[in-house]
């Protein structure tokens, strides 16, 4: 976002899971482009960088486009980062090194110049695995990557779908202070959230000097409901996160479901006609089922 003198006064980033399901043949919903305007950086996850998606980004104007490596064969998701040309983006890495023990999360890093400083923009997506411990292991791989590449005073912005950002209790407290809230389900059984949750993610990133604060706006980042806010066994759903290094002092973030309200008839119809297979998401691939996460960085002042 530029001021009257043409200088970029604030850096506006959009992180959005586009729900393409790893399918190269899926076209994104036609309204997507309308909600990607007025951003300087786009971090799109659960995408496949097919011709239709790339055309959509190019139609927005002056963007450089970068994409993460895609596994060959079958269904596989990618990350796409698009940066305004004036930010002079540079690809750093499009994947993590292979590990036979733990499947890699999607990861893509692009460096940009905002004002007089270099910023590292890292888009991520933890894969939807059945076991929380494996998801935590993927998160730890992202931490290892940051630890190995981080320099003092690096300005780092990590954003993406962590696939288990469920939050219980006060987000400002340590995990030890709220651990009891995660241990059991509402019926008294051991909860899988004890292995991987919002507070654990917060502490993992704190180990490399990065900070996770709660994003509000419309409160939940996943799960479409016309009955108010939904929860996961009493936890607030915060799958889509932004985490920054200490060098970034001014950050605002919020979730928005405006695209669902604007296209309510389409989403209601999908909700009525569930995809084949019991328990599957009723939202068709290509139509977002995550909130749009808007992030704003201001290097000139600190937000109150």
PDB file of C-alpha atoms in Angstrom:
ATOM      1  CA  UNK A   1       0.000   0.000   0.000  1.00  0.00           C
ATOM      2  CA  UNK A   2       1.592   3.263  -1.155  1.00  0.00           C
ATOM      3  CA  UNK A   3       1.272   6.734   0.371  1.00  0.00           C
ATOM      4  CA  UNK A   4       0.733   9.952  -1.583  1.00  0.00           C
ATOM      5  CA  UNK A   5       4.422  10.155  -2.447  1.00  0.00           C
ATOM      6  CA  UNK A   6       4.396   6.660  -3.970  1.00  0.00           C
ATOM      7  CA  UNK A   7       6.322   5.121  -1.064  1.00  0.00           C
ATOM      8  CA  UNK A   8       5.006   1.828   0.308  1.00  0.00           C
ATOM      9  CA  UNK A   9       3.828   2.949   3.751  1.00  0.00           C
ATOM     10  CA  UNK A  10       2.461  -0.427   4.858  1.00  0.00           C
ATOM     11  CA  UNK A  11       3.143  -3.936   3.677  1.00  0.00           C
ATOM     12  CA  UNK A  12      -0.137  -5.796   3.136  1.00  0.00           C
ATOM     13  CA  UNK A  13      -0.011  -9.589   2.913  1.00  0.00           C
ATOM     14  CA  UNK A  14      -2.807 -12.023   2.152  1.00  0.00           C
ATOM     15  CA  UNK A  15      -2.508 -15.641   3.283  1.00  0.00           C
ATOM     16  CA  UNK A  16      -5.286 -17.869   1.980  1.00  0.00           C
ATOM     17  CA  UNK A  17      -5.875 -21.596   1.654  1.00  0.00           C
ATOM     18  CA  UNK A  18      -7.613 -22.039  -1.717  1.00  0.00           C
ATOM     19  CA  UNK A  19      -8.689 -25.658  -1.151  1.00  0.00           C
ATOM     20  CA  UNK A  20      -7.536 -27.074  -4.498  1.00  0.00           C
ATOM     21  CA  UNK A  21      -6.997 -30.483  -2.933  1.00  0.00           C
ATOM     22  CA  UNK A  22      -3.758 -31.173  -4.781  1.00  0.00           C
ATOM     23  CA  UNK A  23      -5.641 -31.654  -8.054  1.00  0.00           C
ATOM     24  CA  UNK A  24      -4.040 -30.081 -11.131  1.00  0.00           C
ATOM     25  CA  UNK A  25      -7.386 -30.159 -12.952  1.00  0.00           C
ATOM     26  CA  UNK A  26      -9.216 -28.004 -10.399  1.00  0.00           C
ATOM     27  CA  UNK A  27     -10.067 -24.422 -11.348  1.00  0.00           C
ATOM     28  CA  UNK A  28     -10.345 -21.895  -8.565  1.00  0.00           C
ATOM     29  CA  UNK A  29     -13.649 -20.174  -7.921  1.00  0.00           C
ATOM     30  CA  UNK A  30     -14.235 -17.257 -10.315  1.00  0.00           C
ATOM     31  CA  UNK A  31     -14.613 -14.749  -7.481  1.00  0.00           C
ATOM     32  CA  UNK A  32     -11.157 -15.384  -5.976  1.00  0.00           C
ATOM     33  CA  UNK A  33      -9.481 -12.539  -7.862  1.00  0.00           C
ATOM     34  CA  UNK A  34     -11.856  -9.951  -6.370  1.00  0.00           C
ATOM     35  CA  UNK A  35     -10.508 -10.693  -2.887  1.00  0.00           C
ATOM     36  CA  UNK A  36      -6.799 -10.629  -3.797  1.00  0.00           C
ATOM     37  CA  UNK A  37      -6.685  -6.976  -4.803  1.00  0.00           C
ATOM     38  CA  UNK A  38      -5.008  -4.297  -2.667  1.00  0.00           C
ATOM     39  CA  UNK A  39      -2.298  -6.612  -1.340  1.00  0.00           C
ATOM     40  CA  UNK A  40       1.449  -6.311  -1.867  1.00  0.00           C
ATOM     41  CA  UNK A  41       2.233  -9.970  -1.172  1.00  0.00           C
ATOM     42  CA  UNK A  42       0.076 -13.067  -1.672  1.00  0.00           C
ATOM     43  CA  UNK A  43       0.844 -16.308   0.178  1.00  0.00           C
ATOM     44  CA  UNK A  44      -1.517 -18.971  -1.157  1.00  0.00           C
ATOM     45  CA  UNK A  45      -1.482 -22.531   0.151  1.00  0.00           C
ATOM     46  CA  UNK A  46      -3.204 -25.817  -0.708  1.00  0.00           C
ATOM     47  CA  UNK A  47      -2.907 -24.797  -4.344  1.00  0.00           C
ATOM     48  CA  UNK A  48      -1.670 -26.290  -7.578  1.00  0.00           C
ATOM     49  CA  UNK A  49       0.002 -23.678  -9.775  1.00  0.00           C
ATOM     50  CA  UNK A  50      -1.977 -24.582 -12.879  1.00  0.00           C
ATOM     51  CA  UNK A  51      -2.682 -22.324 -15.829  1.00  0.00           C
ATOM     52  CA  UNK A  52      -5.963 -20.949 -14.458  1.00  0.00           C
ATOM     53  CA  UNK A  53      -4.482 -19.916 -11.121  1.00  0.00           C
ATOM     54  CA  UNK A  54      -1.441 -18.293 -12.729  1.00  0.00           C
ATOM     55  CA  UNK A  55      -3.696 -16.376 -15.112  1.00  0.00           C
ATOM     56  CA  UNK A  56      -5.697 -15.098 -12.141  1.00  0.00           C
ATOM     57  CA  UNK A  57      -2.576 -13.749 -10.417  1.00  0.00           C
ATOM     58  CA  UNK A  58      -1.193 -12.211 -13.606  1.00  0.00           C
ATOM     59  CA  UNK A  59      -4.509 -10.439 -14.207  1.00  0.00           C
ATOM     60  CA  UNK A  60      -4.065  -8.617 -10.882  1.00  0.00           C
ATOM     61  CA  UNK A  61      -1.195  -6.572 -12.299  1.00  0.00           C
ATOM     62  CA  UNK A  62       2.484  -6.184 -11.515  1.00  0.00           C
ATOM     63  CA  UNK A  63       3.373  -9.349  -9.597  1.00  0.00           C
ATOM     64  CA  UNK A  64       6.319 -11.697  -9.652  1.00  0.00           C
ATOM     65  CA  UNK A  65       5.195 -15.278  -9.003  1.00  0.00           C
ATOM     66  CA  UNK A  66       7.052 -18.049  -7.175  1.00  0.00           C
ATOM     67  CA  UNK A  67       5.889 -21.594  -6.476  1.00  0.00           C
ATOM     68  CA  UNK A  68       7.084 -24.441  -4.294  1.00  0.00           C
ATOM     69  CA  UNK A  69       8.189 -27.775  -5.667  1.00  0.00           C
ATOM     70  CA  UNK A  70       5.346 -30.205  -6.320  1.00  0.00           C
ATOM     71  CA  UNK A  71       5.680 -33.935  -5.761  1.00  0.00           C
ATOM     72  CA  UNK A  72       5.458 -35.812  -9.024  1.00  0.00           C
ATOM     73  CA  UNK A  73       2.430 -37.947  -9.729  1.00  0.00           C
ATOM     74  CA  UNK A  74      -0.940 -38.138  -8.032  1.00  0.00           C
ATOM     75  CA  UNK A  75      -2.372 -35.421  -5.849  1.00  0.00           C
ATOM     76  CA  UNK A  76       0.031 -32.925  -4.300  1.00  0.00           C
ATOM     77  CA  UNK A  77      -0.307 -29.367  -3.028  1.00  0.00           C
ATOM     78  CA  UNK A  78       1.981 -26.385  -3.401  1.00  0.00           C
ATOM     79  CA  UNK A  79       2.585 -22.923  -1.972  1.00  0.00           C
ATOM     80  CA  UNK A  80       2.460 -19.880  -4.235  1.00  0.00           C
ATOM     81  CA  UNK A  81       3.929 -16.497  -3.275  1.00  0.00           C
ATOM     82  CA  UNK A  82       3.298 -13.462  -5.466  1.00  0.00           C
ATOM     83  CA  UNK A  83       5.072 -10.167  -4.741  1.00  0.00           C
ATOM     84  CA  UNK A  84       4.640  -6.708  -6.230  1.00  0.00           C
ATOM     85  CA  UNK A  85       7.505  -6.053  -8.648  1.00  0.00           C
ATOM     86  CA  UNK A  86       8.626  -3.001  -6.683  1.00  0.00           C
ATOM     87  CA  UNK A  87       9.456  -5.330  -3.767  1.00  0.00           C
ATOM     88  CA  UNK A  88      12.183  -6.941  -5.898  1.00  0.00           C
ATOM     89  CA  UNK A  89      11.378 -10.485  -4.822  1.00  0.00           C
ATOM     90  CA  UNK A  90      13.984 -13.239  -4.930  1.00  0.00           C
ATOM     91  CA  UNK A  91      13.371 -16.968  -4.586  1.00  0.00           C
ATOM     92  CA  UNK A  92      15.354 -18.526  -1.732  1.00  0.00           C
ATOM     93  CA  UNK A  93      14.042 -22.086  -1.490  1.00  0.00           C
ATOM     94  CA  UNK A  94      11.071 -23.988  -2.839  1.00  0.00           C
ATOM     95  CA  UNK A  95      11.211 -27.109  -0.659  1.00  0.00           C
ATOM     96  CA  UNK A  96      12.814 -28.746   2.371  1.00  0.00           C
ATOM     97  CA  UNK A  97      15.344 -31.530   2.029  1.00  0.00           C
ATOM     98  CA  UNK A  98      13.845 -35.005   1.875  1.00  0.00           C
ATOM     99  CA  UNK A  99      13.476 -36.952   5.102  1.00  0.00           C
ATOM    100  CA  UNK A 100      12.514 -40.605   5.046  1.00  0.00           C
ATOM    101  CA  UNK A 101      11.225 -40.467   8.624  1.00  0.00           C
ATOM    102  CA  UNK A 102       8.815 -37.519   8.410  1.00  0.00           C
ATOM    103  CA  UNK A 103       6.990 -36.317   5.314  1.00  0.00           C
ATOM    104  CA  UNK A 104       7.929 -32.734   4.533  1.00  0.00           C
ATOM    105  CA  UNK A 105       5.549 -29.826   4.996  1.00  0.00           C
ATOM    106  CA  UNK A 106       5.110 -27.520   2.018  1.00  0.00           C
ATOM    107  CA  UNK A 107       7.529 -24.602   2.308  1.00  0.00           C
ATOM    108  CA  UNK A 108       8.474 -21.682   0.065  1.00  0.00           C
ATOM    109  CA  UNK A 109      10.693 -18.715   0.951  1.00  0.00           C
ATOM    110  CA  UNK A 110      10.943 -15.464  -1.008  1.00  0.00           C
ATOM    111  CA  UNK A 111      12.942 -12.418   0.075  1.00  0.00           C
ATOM    112  CA  UNK A 112      11.636  -8.921  -0.597  1.00  0.00           C
ATOM    113  CA  UNK A 113      12.824  -5.374  -0.027  1.00  0.00           C
ATOM    114  CA  UNK A 114      10.331  -3.268   1.906  1.00  0.00           C
ATOM    115  CA  UNK A 115      11.626   0.232   2.589  1.00  0.00           C
ATOM    116  CA  UNK A 116      15.303  -0.050   3.422  1.00  0.00           C
ATOM    117  CA  UNK A 117      15.102  -3.566   4.821  1.00  0.00           C
ATOM    118  CA  UNK A 118      15.078  -7.140   3.531  1.00  0.00           C
ATOM    119  CA  UNK A 119      12.162  -9.301   4.677  1.00  0.00           C
ATOM    120  CA  UNK A 120      12.009 -13.080   4.529  1.00  0.00           C
ATOM    121  CA  UNK A 121       8.496 -14.236   3.591  1.00  0.00           C
ATOM    122  CA  UNK A 122       8.029 -17.957   4.276  1.00  0.00           C
ATOM    123  CA  UNK A 123       4.821 -19.680   3.216  1.00  0.00           C
ATOM    124  CA  UNK A 124       4.103 -23.061   4.836  1.00  0.00           C
ATOM    125  CA  UNK A 125       1.498 -25.783   5.055  1.00  0.00           C
ATOM    126  CA  UNK A 126       1.527 -28.669   7.502  1.00  0.00           C
ATOM    127  CA  UNK A 127       0.068 -31.717   5.774  1.00  0.00           C
ATOM    128  CA  UNK A 128      -3.274 -33.137   6.929  1.00  0.00           C
ATOM    129  CA  UNK A 129      -1.943 -36.239   8.648  1.00  0.00           C
ATOM    130  CA  UNK A 130      -3.996 -38.424  10.950  1.00  0.00           C
ATOM    131  CA  UNK A 131      -1.573 -38.236  13.873  1.00  0.00           C
ATOM    132  CA  UNK A 132      -0.933 -34.952  15.686  1.00  0.00           C
ATOM    133  CA  UNK A 133       2.583 -36.046  16.642  1.00  0.00           C
ATOM    134  CA  UNK A 134       3.493 -36.280  12.948  1.00  0.00           C
ATOM    135  CA  UNK A 135       2.101 -32.806  12.365  1.00  0.00           C
ATOM    136  CA  UNK A 136       4.216 -31.533  15.240  1.00  0.00           C
ATOM    137  CA  UNK A 137       7.258 -33.202  13.648  1.00  0.00           C
ATOM    138  CA  UNK A 138       6.566 -31.306  10.435  1.00  0.00           C
ATOM    139  CA  UNK A 139       6.345 -28.054  12.393  1.00  0.00           C
ATOM    140  CA  UNK A 140       9.684 -28.896  14.014  1.00  0.00           C
ATOM    141  CA  UNK A 141      11.198 -29.243  10.525  1.00  0.00           C
ATOM    142  CA  UNK A 142      10.135 -25.678   9.767  1.00  0.00           C
ATOM    143  CA  UNK A 143      11.738 -24.579  13.041  1.00  0.00           C
ATOM    144  CA  UNK A 144      14.960 -26.381  12.097  1.00  0.00           C
ATOM    145  CA  UNK A 145      15.022 -24.640   8.724  1.00  0.00           C
ATOM    146  CA  UNK A 146      14.639 -21.240  10.400  1.00  0.00           C
ATOM    147  CA  UNK A 147      17.255 -22.031  13.054  1.00  0.00           C
ATOM    148  CA  UNK A 148      19.782 -23.088  10.413  1.00  0.00           C
ATOM    149  CA  UNK A 149      19.258 -20.022   8.200  1.00  0.00           C
ATOM    150  CA  UNK A 150      18.415 -17.268  10.694  1.00  0.00           C
ATOM    151  CA  UNK A 151      20.761 -14.356  11.288  1.00  0.00           C
ATOM    152  CA  UNK A 152      20.590 -11.694  13.975  1.00  0.00           C
ATOM    153  CA  UNK A 153      17.919  -9.058  13.271  1.00  0.00           C
ATOM    154  CA  UNK A 154      16.411 -11.039  10.366  1.00  0.00           C
ATOM    155  CA  UNK A 155      12.924  -9.793   9.539  1.00  0.00           C
ATOM    156  CA  UNK A 156      10.970 -13.011   9.047  1.00  0.00           C
ATOM    157  CA  UNK A 157       7.278 -13.477   8.339  1.00  0.00           C
ATOM    158  CA  UNK A 158       6.009 -17.074   8.416  1.00  0.00           C
ATOM    159  CA  UNK A 159       2.418 -17.628   7.374  1.00  0.00           C
ATOM    160  CA  UNK A 160       0.315 -20.577   6.338  1.00  0.00           C
ATOM    161  CA  UNK A 161      -1.969 -23.435   7.272  1.00  0.00           C
ATOM    162  CA  UNK A 162      -0.651 -25.286  10.330  1.00  0.00           C
ATOM    163  CA  UNK A 163      -3.614 -27.712  10.225  1.00  0.00           C
ATOM    164  CA  UNK A 164      -3.961 -27.719  13.998  1.00  0.00           C
ATOM    165  CA  UNK A 165      -3.903 -24.262  15.480  1.00  0.00           C
ATOM    166  CA  UNK A 166      -6.635 -25.165  17.972  1.00  0.00           C
ATOM    167  CA  UNK A 167      -6.464 -22.751  20.877  1.00  0.00           C
ATOM    168  CA  UNK A 168      -7.718 -23.246  24.417  1.00  0.00           C
ATOM    169  CA  UNK A 169      -7.361 -20.755  27.226  1.00  0.00           C
ATOM    170  CA  UNK A 170      -5.480 -17.466  27.242  1.00  0.00           C
ATOM    171  CA  UNK A 171      -3.245 -17.077  24.181  1.00  0.00           C
ATOM    172  CA  UNK A 172      -0.780 -14.910  26.138  1.00  0.00           C
ATOM    173  CA  UNK A 173      -0.016 -17.706  28.609  1.00  0.00           C
ATOM    174  CA  UNK A 174       2.650 -20.387  28.264  1.00  0.00           C
ATOM    175  CA  UNK A 175       1.749 -23.943  27.327  1.00  0.00           C
ATOM    176  CA  UNK A 176       2.604 -25.114  30.837  1.00  0.00           C
ATOM    177  CA  UNK A 177       0.013 -22.707  32.258  1.00  0.00           C
ATOM    178  CA  UNK A 178      -2.820 -24.015  30.040  1.00  0.00           C
ATOM    179  CA  UNK A 179      -1.685 -27.595  29.426  1.00  0.00           C
ATOM    180  CA  UNK A 180      -4.501 -29.098  31.513  1.00  0.00           C
ATOM    181  CA  UNK A 181      -7.091 -27.594  29.150  1.00  0.00           C
ATOM    182  CA  UNK A 182      -5.741 -29.618  26.221  1.00  0.00           C
ATOM    183  CA  UNK A 183      -5.342 -32.988  27.927  1.00  0.00           C
ATOM    184  CA  UNK A 184      -8.881 -34.362  27.764  1.00  0.00           C
ATOM    185  CA  UNK A 185     -11.847 -34.275  25.417  1.00  0.00           C
ATOM    186  CA  UNK A 186     -15.263 -33.154  26.645  1.00  0.00           C
ATOM    187  CA  UNK A 187     -16.092 -36.804  27.497  1.00  0.00           C
ATOM    188  CA  UNK A 188     -12.924 -37.291  29.539  1.00  0.00           C
ATOM    189  CA  UNK A 189     -10.794 -39.216  27.049  1.00  0.00           C
ATOM    190  CA  UNK A 190      -7.227 -38.284  26.137  1.00  0.00           C
ATOM    191  CA  UNK A 191      -7.287 -35.522  23.516  1.00  0.00           C
ATOM    192  CA  UNK A 192      -5.011 -35.564  20.468  1.00  0.00           C
ATOM    193  CA  UNK A 193      -4.601 -31.815  20.996  1.00  0.00           C
ATOM    194  CA  UNK A 194      -2.174 -32.535  23.801  1.00  0.00           C
ATOM    195  CA  UNK A 195       0.369 -33.510  21.126  1.00  0.00           C
ATOM    196  CA  UNK A 196      -0.030 -30.503  18.841  1.00  0.00           C
ATOM    197  CA  UNK A 197      -1.945 -27.260  19.409  1.00  0.00           C
ATOM    198  CA  UNK A 198      -1.724 -23.464  19.202  1.00  0.00           C
ATOM    199  CA  UNK A 199       0.323 -23.078  22.400  1.00  0.00           C
ATOM    200  CA  UNK A 200       2.791 -25.787  21.344  1.00  0.00           C
ATOM    201  CA  UNK A 201       3.274 -24.033  18.001  1.00  0.00           C
ATOM    202  CA  UNK A 202       3.828 -20.776  19.891  1.00  0.00           C
ATOM    203  CA  UNK A 203       6.530 -22.341  22.076  1.00  0.00           C
ATOM    204  CA  UNK A 204       8.257 -24.085  19.167  1.00  0.00           C
ATOM    205  CA  UNK A 205       8.674 -20.779  17.349  1.00  0.00           C
ATOM    206  CA  UNK A 206       9.665 -18.985  20.549  1.00  0.00           C
ATOM    207  CA  UNK A 207      12.669 -21.345  20.671  1.00  0.00           C
ATOM    208  CA  UNK A 208      14.053 -19.504  17.616  1.00  0.00           C
ATOM    209  CA  UNK A 209      13.094 -16.036  18.827  1.00  0.00           C
ATOM    210  CA  UNK A 210       9.829 -15.746  16.899  1.00  0.00           C
ATOM    211  CA  UNK A 211       6.441 -14.696  18.228  1.00  0.00           C
ATOM    212  CA  UNK A 212       2.937 -15.979  17.594  1.00  0.00           C
ATOM    213  CA  UNK A 213       0.043 -13.805  18.719  1.00  0.00           C
ATOM    214  CA  UNK A 214      -3.631 -14.580  18.358  1.00  0.00           C
ATOM    215  CA  UNK A 215      -5.355 -13.414  15.180  1.00  0.00           C
ATOM    216  CA  UNK A 216      -8.917 -12.293  15.734  1.00  0.00           C
ATOM    217  CA  UNK A 217     -11.192 -10.560  13.241  1.00  0.00           C
ATOM    218  CA  UNK A 218     -13.881 -13.199  12.708  1.00  0.00           C
ATOM    219  CA  UNK A 219     -12.234 -15.457  15.277  1.00  0.00           C
ATOM    220  CA  UNK A 220     -12.074 -18.822  13.480  1.00  0.00           C
ATOM    221  CA  UNK A 221      -9.922 -19.611  10.461  1.00  0.00           C
ATOM    222  CA  UNK A 222     -11.539 -22.855   9.306  1.00  0.00           C
ATOM    223  CA  UNK A 223     -14.993 -24.373   9.343  1.00  0.00           C
ATOM    224  CA  UNK A 224     -17.976 -22.783   7.633  1.00  0.00           C
ATOM    225  CA  UNK A 225     -21.069 -22.530   9.794  1.00  0.00           C
ATOM    226  CA  UNK A 226     -24.220 -20.422   9.678  1.00  0.00           C
ATOM    227  CA  UNK A 227     -24.815 -21.157  13.349  1.00  0.00           C
ATOM    228  CA  UNK A 228     -22.137 -18.881  14.724  1.00  0.00           C
ATOM    229  CA  UNK A 229     -18.586 -19.713  15.730  1.00  0.00           C
ATOM    230  CA  UNK A 230     -17.702 -23.407  15.684  1.00  0.00           C
ATOM    231  CA  UNK A 231     -15.066 -25.025  17.859  1.00  0.00           C
ATOM    232  CA  UNK A 232     -13.056 -28.237  17.951  1.00  0.00           C
ATOM    233  CA  UNK A 233     -13.972 -29.876  21.254  1.00  0.00           C
ATOM    234  CA  UNK A 234     -14.148 -26.450  22.871  1.00  0.00           C
ATOM    235  CA  UNK A 235     -10.989 -25.081  21.211  1.00  0.00           C
ATOM    236  CA  UNK A 236     -11.001 -22.041  18.959  1.00  0.00           C
ATOM    237  CA  UNK A 237      -9.955 -23.049  15.441  1.00  0.00           C
ATOM    238  CA  UNK A 238      -6.854 -21.078  14.427  1.00  0.00           C
ATOM    239  CA  UNK A 239      -5.291 -23.193  11.677  1.00  0.00           C
ATOM    240  CA  UNK A 240      -3.999 -20.267   9.624  1.00  0.00           C
ATOM    241  CA  UNK A 241      -1.269 -18.384  11.444  1.00  0.00           C
ATOM    242  CA  UNK A 242       1.243 -15.575  11.050  1.00  0.00           C
ATOM    243  CA  UNK A 243       4.457 -15.738  13.086  1.00  0.00           C
ATOM    244  CA  UNK A 244       7.175 -13.080  13.001  1.00  0.00           C
ATOM    245  CA  UNK A 245      10.696 -12.498  14.269  1.00  0.00           C
ATOM    246  CA  UNK A 246      11.417 -10.021  17.060  1.00  0.00           C
ATOM    247  CA  UNK A 247      12.753  -7.477  14.559  1.00  0.00           C
ATOM    248  CA  UNK A 248       9.192  -6.898  13.310  1.00  0.00           C
ATOM    249  CA  UNK A 249       7.599  -4.558  15.846  1.00  0.00           C
ATOM    250  CA  UNK A 250       4.378  -3.506  14.096  1.00  0.00           C
ATOM    251  CA  UNK A 251       2.015  -6.258  13.008  1.00  0.00           C
ATOM    252  CA  UNK A 252      -1.765  -6.521  12.648  1.00  0.00           C
ATOM    253  CA  UNK A 253      -3.716  -9.545  11.426  1.00  0.00           C
ATOM    254  CA  UNK A 254      -7.356 -10.553  11.066  1.00  0.00           C
ATOM    255  CA  UNK A 255      -9.543 -13.271   9.577  1.00  0.00           C
ATOM    256  CA  UNK A 256     -12.384 -12.565   7.168  1.00  0.00           C
ATOM    257  CA  UNK A 257     -15.205 -14.713   5.775  1.00  0.00           C
ATOM    258  CA  UNK A 258     -16.629 -11.920   3.596  1.00  0.00           C
ATOM    259  CA  UNK A 259     -16.341 -14.091   0.478  1.00  0.00           C
ATOM    260  CA  UNK A 260     -18.784 -16.625   1.963  1.00  0.00           C
ATOM    261  CA  UNK A 261     -21.328 -13.943   2.865  1.00  0.00           C
ATOM    262  CA  UNK A 262     -20.992 -12.409  -0.596  1.00  0.00           C
ATOM    263  CA  UNK A 263     -21.619 -15.810  -2.233  1.00  0.00           C
ATOM    264  CA  UNK A 264     -23.883 -17.324   0.377  1.00  0.00           C
ATOM    265  CA  UNK A 265     -26.200 -19.086  -2.061  1.00  0.00           C
ATOM    266  CA  UNK A 266     -23.293 -20.983  -3.630  1.00  0.00           C
ATOM    267  CA  UNK A 267     -21.922 -22.092  -0.259  1.00  0.00           C
ATOM    268  CA  UNK A 268     -25.355 -23.040   1.078  1.00  0.00           C
ATOM    269  CA  UNK A 269     -25.954 -25.214  -1.983  1.00  0.00           C
ATOM    270  CA  UNK A 270     -22.620 -26.987  -1.464  1.00  0.00           C
ATOM    271  CA  UNK A 271     -23.485 -27.536   2.184  1.00  0.00           C
ATOM    272  CA  UNK A 272     -26.706 -29.258   1.129  1.00  0.00           C
ATOM    273  CA  UNK A 273     -25.021 -31.529  -1.392  1.00  0.00           C
ATOM    274  CA  UNK A 274     -22.109 -33.166   0.371  1.00  0.00           C
ATOM    275  CA  UNK A 275     -19.347 -34.627  -1.719  1.00  0.00           C
ATOM    276  CA  UNK A 276     -19.462 -38.404  -2.068  1.00  0.00           C
ATOM    277  CA  UNK A 277     -18.103 -40.162   0.980  1.00  0.00           C
ATOM    278  CA  UNK A 278     -19.323 -39.810   4.535  1.00  0.00           C
ATOM    279  CA  UNK A 279     -17.745 -37.071   6.606  1.00  0.00           C
ATOM    280  CA  UNK A 280     -15.950 -35.293   3.752  1.00  0.00           C
ATOM    281  CA  UNK A 281     -15.812 -31.531   3.525  1.00  0.00           C
ATOM    282  CA  UNK A 282     -18.957 -30.263   1.814  1.00  0.00           C
ATOM    283  CA  UNK A 283     -17.090 -27.387   0.128  1.00  0.00           C
ATOM    284  CA  UNK A 284     -15.983 -28.285  -3.392  1.00  0.00           C
ATOM    285  CA  UNK A 285     -12.318 -28.080  -4.282  1.00  0.00           C
ATOM    286  CA  UNK A 286     -11.455 -24.702  -5.738  1.00  0.00           C
ATOM    287  CA  UNK A 287     -13.781 -22.888  -3.325  1.00  0.00           C
ATOM    288  CA  UNK A 288     -11.967 -21.662  -0.195  1.00  0.00           C
ATOM    289  CA  UNK A 289     -12.981 -23.258   3.090  1.00  0.00           C
ATOM    290  CA  UNK A 290     -10.544 -21.232   5.198  1.00  0.00           C
ATOM    291  CA  UNK A 291     -10.864 -17.603   6.205  1.00  0.00           C
ATOM    292  CA  UNK A 292      -8.727 -15.107   4.347  1.00  0.00           C
ATOM    293  CA  UNK A 293      -5.917 -13.990   6.655  1.00  0.00           C
ATOM    294  CA  UNK A 294      -4.931 -10.341   6.140  1.00  0.00           C
ATOM    295  CA  UNK A 295      -1.592  -9.240   7.582  1.00  0.00           C
ATOM    296  CA  UNK A 296      -0.278  -5.703   7.815  1.00  0.00           C
ATOM    297  CA  UNK A 297       3.303  -4.733   8.650  1.00  0.00           C
ATOM    298  CA  UNK A 298       4.321  -1.146   9.318  1.00  0.00           C
ATOM    299  CA  UNK A 299       8.045  -0.556   9.678  1.00  0.00           C
ATOM    300  CA  UNK A 300       7.672   3.119  10.635  1.00  0.00           C
ATOM    301  CA  UNK A 301       5.659   2.775  13.838  1.00  0.00           C
ATOM    302  CA  UNK A 302       4.332   0.312  16.364  1.00  0.00           C
ATOM    303  CA  UNK A 303       0.607  -0.378  16.481  1.00  0.00           C
ATOM    304  CA  UNK A 304      -1.154   0.331  19.732  1.00  0.00           C
TER     305      UNK A 304
END
